[in-house]
Amino acid sequence: MLSKNLKQMHFEAIQAKIKTWPQIGETVAEWRSRGEKIVFTNGCFDLLHFGHVHYLAAASDLGDRLIVGLNSDASVRRLKGPHRPIQDEISRQHVMAALGFVDAVVLFEQDTPLELIVLILPDVLVKGGDWHPSQIVGSDFVLGHGGKVCSLPFVKGHSTTGIEEKIRMRSGMK
């Protein structure tokens, strides 16, 4: 059985991965000074599911460090509607940071992560789905600085919208 102090250390390690914009800038500079390859992706990640885990693990495999830009609650509402997010940003940040292959999580308020991408200047910019790399926000910037842009396929049958629909159907809601 883990001691209380060790359990607290685990939670502190999770919290240490959650960064402010100035902190992520400093962290990226440190990683770069060691020659580490930075991968960036972003999303709402409202209800973490198998598709997310598969996608994020694949994104992580593209470099040495994975940074996840997480839409703020207000940004999620603007993008997904007033019924979202289901989980608040603090919960989403901690769940994302608890994943072993995620090295940092940073919240952004804007509708797109472009300003955050400019700050981080990732070596690899990743999105999921059927996005052509030229359609990914920040792709021109990353490519213009010698980086790479990747579109990873979704795992069919796994989506937050699908989970929402199942819950509604099972509860008799519409």
C-alpha positions in Angstrom: 0.0 0.0 0.0 1.3 3.4 -0.9 2.0 5.9 1.9 -0.1 9.0 2.1 3.0 11.1 1.2 3.8 9.1 -1.9 0.1 9.4 -3.1 0.4 13.1 -2.6 3.6 13.2 -4.7 1.7 11.5 -7.5 -1.0 14.2 -7.5 1.7 16.9 -7.3 3.4 15.4 -10.3 0.1 15.6 -12.2 -0.4 19.2 -11.2 3.2 20.1 -12.2 2.3 19.2 -15.8 -0.4 21.9 -15.9 1.2 25.0 -17.2 0.4 28.7 -17.7 1.5 30.4 -20.9 4.7 31.8 -19.4 5.5 28.5 -17.8 5.0 26.5 -21.0 7.3 29.0 -22.8 10.0 28.4 -20.2 9.4 24.6 -20.2 9.7 24.4 -24.0 12.9 26.4 -23.9 14.4 24.0 -21.4 13.3 20.9 -23.5 14.7 22.5 -26.7 18.1 23.2 -24.9 18.3 19.4 -24.5 17.5 18.8 -28.1 14.1 17.3 -27.5 11.5 17.2 -30.2 8.3 19.0 -29.2 4.9 17.7 -30.4 1.7 19.8 -30.0 -1.9 18.9 -30.3 -5.1 20.5 -29.0 -8.7 19.8 -28.3 -11.6 19.9 -25.9 -11.1 16.4 -24.5 -14.3 16.6 -22.6 -15.0 13.0 -21.9 -11.7 11.1 -22.3 -12.3 7.9 -24.2 -10.4 5.1 -26.1 -10.3 7.2 -29.3 -8.6 10.1 -27.4 -6.1 7.8 -25.7 -5.2 6.1 -29.0 -4.8 9.4 -30.7 -2.7 11.0 -28.0 -0.5 8.0 -27.6 0.2 8.1 -31.4 0.9 11.9 -31.2 3.3 11.3 -28.4 5.2 8.7 -30.5 6.0 11.5 -33.0 8.5 13.2 -30.7 10.1 13.4 -27.3 7.6 15.7 -25.5 3.8 16.0 -26.0 2.1 19.3 -25.1 -1.7 19.3 -25.2 -3.5 22.6 -25.7 -6.9 22.4 -23.9 -9.8 24.6 -24.8 -11.1 26.6 -21.9 -14.7 26.1 -20.8 -15.8 29.3 -22.5 -14.0 28.2 -25.7 -15.7 24.8 -25.6 -19.1 26.4 -25.2 -18.5 28.7 -28.3 -17.4 25.7 -30.4 -19.7 22.9 -29.1 -22.7 24.8 -27.8 -24.2 25.6 -24.4 -24.5 22.0 -23.2 -20.7 21.6 -23.3 -18.3 21.1 -21.7 -19.6 18.2 -19.6 -16.5 18.4 -17.4 -15.0 21.7 -16.3 -11.6 22.8 -17.4 -9.9 22.0 -14.1 -11.1 18.4 -14.3 -10.1 18.1 -17.9 -6.7 19.5 -17.2 -6.0 17.0 -14.4 -7.3 14.0 -16.3 -5.2 14.9 -19.4 -2.1 15.6 -17.2 -2.6 12.2 -15.5 -1.7 10.4 -18.8 1.9 9.2 -18.6 2.6 10.1 -22.3 1.4 13.7 -21.9 4.2 16.0 -20.7 2.4 19.3 -20.4 -1.2 20.7 -20.6 -1.9 24.3 -21.2 -5.3 26.0 -21.3 -6.3 28.4 -24.1 -9.2 30.8 -24.2 -9.2 31.5 -27.9 -11.4 29.7 -30.5 -8.2 28.4 -32.1 -4.8 27.5 -30.6 -2.9 29.7 -33.1 -1.4 32.1 -30.5 -0.3 29.1 -28.4 1.2 27.4 -31.4 3.2 30.6 -32.1 4.4 30.7 -28.5 5.4 27.0 -28.5 6.6 26.6 -32.1 6.3 22.8 -32.0 8.5 20.6 -34.2 5.4 18.6 -34.9 1.8 19.8 -35.0 -0.8 17.1 -34.8 -4.6 16.9 -35.2 -7.0 14.0 -35.5 -9.6 13.2 -38.1 -9.9 13.9 -41.7 -8.1 17.2 -41.6 -5.7 17.7 -44.5 -2.5 19.2 -43.0 -3.1 22.5 -44.9 -6.4 22.9 -43.1 -4.9 22.5 -39.6 -4.7 25.8 -37.7 -1.1 26.9 -37.4 0.1 24.5 -40.2 1.6 27.4 -42.3 3.4 28.8 -39.3 4.9 25.4 -38.2 5.8 24.4 -41.8 7.4 27.8 -42.4 9.7 27.2 -39.4 10.8 23.8 -40.7 8.3 21.8 -38.6 6.1 18.9 -39.6 2.2 18.7 -39.6 0.4 15.4 -39.2 -3.2 14.4 -39.4 -3.9 11.1 -37.4 -7.0 9.1 -38.1 -9.8 8.9 -35.7 -10.7 5.5 -34.2 -14.2 4.8 -35.5 -17.0 4.5 -33.1 -15.3 6.5 -30.3 -16.4 10.1 -29.8 -17.7 12.3 -27.1 -20.7 13.1 -29.2 -21.4 9.4 -29.4 -21.1 8.9 -25.7 -23.5 11.8 -25.2 -26.0 10.2 -27.6 -25.8 6.8 -25.8 -26.4 8.5 -22.4 -29.4 10.4 -23.8 -30.9 7.2 -25.4 -30.4 5.1 -22.3 -32.0 7.8 -20.1 -34.9 8.5 -22.4 -33.7 12.0 -23.1 -33.6 13.7 -26.5 
